[in-house]
PDB file of C-alpha atoms in Angstrom:
ATOM      1  CA  MET T   2     101.777 119.386  99.682  1.00  0.00           C
ATOM      2  CA  ALA T   3      98.304 119.638  98.298  1.00  0.00           C
ATOM      3  CA  SER T   4      95.365 118.202 100.340  1.00  0.00           C
ATOM      4  CA  TYR T   5      93.276 115.401  98.871  1.00  0.00           C
ATOM      5  CA  GLU T   6      89.809 116.404  97.647  1.00  0.00           C
ATOM      6  CA  PRO T   7      87.586 113.299  97.869  1.00  0.00           C
ATOM      7  CA  ASP T   8      85.193 114.538  95.197  1.00  0.00           C
ATOM      8  CA  ASN T   9      87.826 115.072  92.415  1.00  0.00           C
ATOM      9  CA  ILE T  10      86.931 113.708  89.053  1.00  0.00           C
ATOM     10  CA  PHE T  11      89.201 110.647  89.368  1.00  0.00           C
ATOM     11  CA  ALA T  12      87.700 109.779  92.736  1.00  0.00           C
ATOM     12  CA  LYS T  13      84.349 109.969  91.087  1.00  0.00           C
ATOM     13  CA  ILE T  14      85.467 107.654  88.334  1.00  0.00           C
ATOM     14  CA  LEU T  15      86.727 105.191  91.029  1.00  0.00           C
ATOM     15  CA  LYS T  16      83.279 105.368  92.739  1.00  0.00           C
ATOM     16  CA  GLY T  17      81.594 104.656  89.432  1.00  0.00           C
ATOM     17  CA  GLU T  18      79.872 108.043  89.445  1.00  0.00           C
ATOM     18  CA  ILE T  19      81.500 109.033  86.150  1.00  0.00           C
ATOM     19  CA  PRO T  20      82.095 106.644  83.259  1.00  0.00           C
ATOM     20  CA  CYS T  21      85.439 106.018  81.671  1.00  0.00           C
ATOM     21  CA  HIS T  22      87.034 103.918  78.869  1.00  0.00           C
ATOM     22  CA  LYS T  23      88.605 101.401  81.258  1.00  0.00           C
ATOM     23  CA  LEU T  24      91.655  99.561  80.052  1.00  0.00           C
ATOM     24  CA  TYR T  25      92.819  97.826  83.245  1.00  0.00           C
ATOM     25  CA  GLU T  26      91.964  97.525  86.854  1.00  0.00           C
ATOM     26  CA  ASP T  27      93.263  95.736  89.902  1.00  0.00           C
ATOM     27  CA  ASP T  28      92.882  96.301  93.636  1.00  0.00           C
ATOM     28  CA  ASP T  29      95.344  99.226  93.684  1.00  0.00           C
ATOM     29  CA  THR T  30      95.059 100.938  90.322  1.00  0.00           C
ATOM     30  CA  LEU T  31      92.808 101.881  87.404  1.00  0.00           C
ATOM     31  CA  ALA T  32      93.891 102.686  83.891  1.00  0.00           C
ATOM     32  CA  PHE T  33      91.611 104.416  81.367  1.00  0.00           C
ATOM     33  CA  LEU T  34      91.750 106.648  78.248  1.00  0.00           C
ATOM     34  CA  ASP T  35      92.134 110.395  78.800  1.00  0.00           C
ATOM     35  CA  ILE T  36      88.999 112.115  77.332  1.00  0.00           C
ATOM     36  CA  MET T  37      91.177 114.984  76.133  1.00  0.00           C
ATOM     37  CA  PRO T  38      93.946 112.870  74.535  1.00  0.00           C
ATOM     38  CA  ARG T  39      97.165 114.403  73.413  1.00  0.00           C
ATOM     39  CA  THR T  40      97.934 111.354  71.345  1.00  0.00           C
ATOM     40  CA  GLU T  41      96.030 108.197  70.186  1.00  0.00           C
ATOM     41  CA  GLY T  42      95.973 105.861  73.258  1.00  0.00           C
ATOM     42  CA  HIS T  43      96.705 108.548  75.784  1.00  0.00           C
ATOM     43  CA  THR T  44      96.160 106.642  78.988  1.00  0.00           C
ATOM     44  CA  LEU T  45      95.847 107.717  82.634  1.00  0.00           C
ATOM     45  CA  VAL T  46      96.856 105.324  85.399  1.00  0.00           C
ATOM     46  CA  ILE T  47      95.607 106.292  88.795  1.00  0.00           C
ATOM     47  CA  THR T  48      96.062 104.935  92.269  1.00  0.00           C
ATOM     48  CA  LYS T  49      93.184 103.903  94.411  1.00  0.00           C
ATOM     49  CA  GLU T  50      94.933 105.492  97.425  1.00  0.00           C
ATOM     50  CA  GLN T  51      93.675 108.952  98.349  1.00  0.00           C
ATOM     51  CA  ALA T  52      96.915 110.593  97.306  1.00  0.00           C
ATOM     52  CA  PRO T  53      96.852 114.115  95.830  1.00  0.00           C
ATOM     53  CA  ASP T  54     100.304 113.780  94.235  1.00  0.00           C
ATOM     54  CA  LEU T  55     103.598 111.838  94.324  1.00  0.00           C
ATOM     55  CA  PHE T  56     104.327 113.083  97.801  1.00  0.00           C
ATOM     56  CA  GLY T  57     101.204 111.934  99.367  1.00  0.00           C
ATOM     57  CA  ILE T  58     101.268 108.244  98.433  1.00  0.00           C
ATOM     58  CA  THR T  59     102.787 105.278 100.411  1.00  0.00           C
ATOM     59  CA  PRO T  60     106.013 103.832  98.929  1.00  0.00           C
ATOM     60  CA  GLN T  61     104.047 100.557  98.469  1.00  0.00           C
ATOM     61  CA  GLY T  62     101.243 102.286  96.583  1.00  0.00           C
ATOM     62  CA  LEU T  63     103.733 104.126  94.382  1.00  0.00           C
ATOM     63  CA  GLY T  64     105.485 100.882  93.559  1.00  0.00           C
ATOM     64  CA  LYS T  65     102.191  99.297  92.580  1.00  0.00           C
ATOM     65  CA  LEU T  66     101.206 102.320  90.453  1.00  0.00           C
ATOM     66  CA  MET T  67     104.524 102.336  88.612  1.00  0.00           C
ATOM     67  CA  ALA T  68     104.486  98.565  88.060  1.00  0.00           C
ATOM     68  CA  VAL T  69     101.179  98.973  86.145  1.00  0.00           C
ATOM     69  CA  VAL T  70     102.622 101.869  84.139  1.00  0.00           C
ATOM     70  CA  GLN T  71     105.603  99.798  83.253  1.00  0.00           C
ATOM     71  CA  ALA T  72     103.475  96.798  82.211  1.00  0.00           C
ATOM     72  CA  LEU T  73     100.937  98.706  80.224  1.00  0.00           C
ATOM     73  CA  ALA T  74     103.035 101.289  78.396  1.00  0.00           C
ATOM     74  CA  PRO T  75     104.658  98.926  75.909  1.00  0.00           C
ATOM     75  CA  LYS T  76     101.376  97.064  75.209  1.00  0.00           C
ATOM     76  CA  ILE T  77      99.620 100.358  74.562  1.00  0.00           C
ATOM     77  CA  LYS T  78     102.531 101.530  72.266  1.00  0.00           C
ATOM     78  CA  THR T  79     102.155  98.308  70.249  1.00  0.00           C
ATOM     79  CA  ALA T  80      98.385  98.495  70.105  1.00  0.00           C
ATOM     80  CA  VAL T  81      98.353 101.896  68.549  1.00  0.00           C
ATOM     81  CA  GLY T  82     101.410 101.500  66.354  1.00  0.00           C
ATOM     82  CA  ALA T  83     103.498 104.105  68.193  1.00  0.00           C
ATOM     83  CA  ASP T  84     107.305 104.461  67.864  1.00  0.00           C
ATOM     84  CA  GLY T  85     107.966 105.454  71.493  1.00  0.00           C
ATOM     85  CA  VAL T  86     106.250 106.294  74.788  1.00  0.00           C
ATOM     86  CA  LEU T  87     106.309 109.476  76.904  1.00  0.00           C
ATOM     87  CA  ILE T  88     105.502 108.989  80.570  1.00  0.00           C
ATOM     88  CA  GLN T  89     104.423 112.170  82.399  1.00  0.00           C
ATOM     89  CA  GLN T  90     103.516 112.934  86.014  1.00  0.00           C
ATOM     90  CA  PHE T  91     102.760 116.363  87.405  1.00  0.00           C
ATOM     91  CA  ASN T  92     102.898 117.607  90.986  1.00  0.00           C
ATOM     92  CA  GLY T  93     101.157 120.819  91.896  1.00  0.00           C
ATOM     93  CA  ALA T  94      99.340 123.449  89.801  1.00  0.00           C
ATOM     94  CA  ALA T  95     102.656 125.255  88.970  1.00  0.00           C
ATOM     95  CA  ALA T  96     103.885 122.010  87.367  1.00  0.00           C
ATOM     96  CA  GLY T  97     100.761 121.580  85.248  1.00  0.00           C
ATOM     97  CA  GLN T  98      98.753 119.265  87.602  1.00  0.00           C
ATOM     98  CA  THR T  99      95.000 119.926  87.071  1.00  0.00           C
ATOM     99  CA  VAL T 100      93.495 116.971  88.918  1.00  0.00           C
ATOM    100  CA  PHE T 101      94.832 116.577  92.457  1.00  0.00           C
ATOM    101  CA  HIS T 102      94.668 112.690  92.563  1.00  0.00           C
ATOM    102  CA  LEU T 103      98.003 111.024  91.771  1.00  0.00           C
ATOM    103  CA  HIS T 104      98.045 109.890  88.180  1.00  0.00           C
ATOM    104  CA  VAL T 105     100.555 109.045  85.451  1.00  0.00           C
ATOM    105  CA  HIS T 106     100.159 109.758  81.792  1.00  0.00           C
ATOM    106  CA  ILE T 107     101.122 107.186  79.162  1.00  0.00           C
ATOM    107  CA  LEU T 108     101.444 108.998  75.849  1.00  0.00           C
ATOM    108  CA  PRO T 109     102.224 106.757  72.860  1.00  0.00           C
ATOM    109  CA  ILE T 110     104.304 108.868  70.387  1.00  0.00           C
ATOM    110  CA  LYS T 111     104.402 108.365  66.588  1.00  0.00           C
ATOM    111  CA  ASP T 112     107.374 109.743  64.646  1.00  0.00           C
ATOM    112  CA  GLY T 113     106.369 112.943  62.930  1.00  0.00           C
ATOM    113  CA  VAL T 114     103.074 113.353  64.785  1.00  0.00           C
ATOM    114  CA  ALA T 115     103.049 116.288  67.202  1.00  0.00           C
ATOM    115  CA  LEU T 116     101.438 116.037  70.677  1.00  0.00           C
ATOM    116  CA  GLY T 117      98.169 117.707  70.989  1.00  0.00           C
ATOM    117  CA  PRO T 118      97.851 120.456  73.598  1.00  0.00           C
ATOM    118  CA  GLN T 119      97.419 119.732  77.323  1.00  0.00           C
ATOM    119  CA  GLU T 120      93.779 120.581  78.092  1.00  0.00           C
ATOM    120  CA  GLY T 121      92.944 120.185  74.381  1.00  0.00           C
ATOM    121  CA  GLY T 122      89.421 119.359  73.239  1.00  0.00           C
ATOM    122  CA  MET T 123      87.501 116.339  74.145  1.00  0.00           C
ATOM    123  CA  ALA T 124      87.699 113.384  71.801  1.00  0.00           C
ATOM    124  CA  GLU T 125      84.645 111.866  70.136  1.00  0.00           C
ATOM    125  CA  PRO T 126      83.248 109.021  72.404  1.00  0.00           C
ATOM    126  CA  ASP T 127      83.148 106.620  69.465  1.00  0.00           C
ATOM    127  CA  ASP T 128      86.822 107.210  68.661  1.00  0.00           C
ATOM    128  CA  LEU T 129      87.779 106.646  72.355  1.00  0.00           C
ATOM    129  CA  ALA T 130      85.642 103.448  72.358  1.00  0.00           C
ATOM    130  CA  MET T 131      87.438 102.107  69.244  1.00  0.00           C
ATOM    131  CA  THR T 132      90.869 102.972  70.656  1.00  0.00           C
ATOM    132  CA  ALA T 133      89.973 101.341  74.077  1.00  0.00           C
ATOM    133  CA  GLU T 134      88.907  98.216  72.290  1.00  0.00           C
ATOM    134  CA  LYS T 135      92.104  98.081  70.317  1.00  0.00           C
ATOM    135  CA  ILE T 136      94.213  98.478  73.441  1.00  0.00           C
ATOM    136  CA  ARG T 137      92.119  96.011  75.518  1.00  0.00           C
ATOM    137  CA  THR T 138      92.591  93.345  72.820  1.00  0.00           C
ATOM    138  CA  SER T 139      96.360  93.711  73.171  1.00  0.00           C
ATOM    139  CA  LEU T 140      96.295  93.368  76.976  1.00  0.00           C
TER     140      LEU T 140
END
């Protein structure tokens, strides 16, 4: 199991040290747009627990995280006009995890539109701001 690094990028977002395009926040979770989106509306939902991965979170924390994913995913899908939703969660570098703070990807999928690459380029801030506003309006 990976150890938790308290200065990871998501911890810095939670502390307000790095800005994000916030979509939703409660006492246990934060949801925001990925700055390197693979699809329009690519959202990250993170726990506020200091958990590096799925195996480092309490069962209660995992339940709260997944409840938010379940509630947000269909609303994000509708907001961006997607046909389906891919939910992804990686554990360990070998599995593709790049930030060792538990997070879940919500990827709205449109028929005929290929996913962008993982670790693709950064989106334009104005485009992210417009997408975030579209999604926030639907929440």
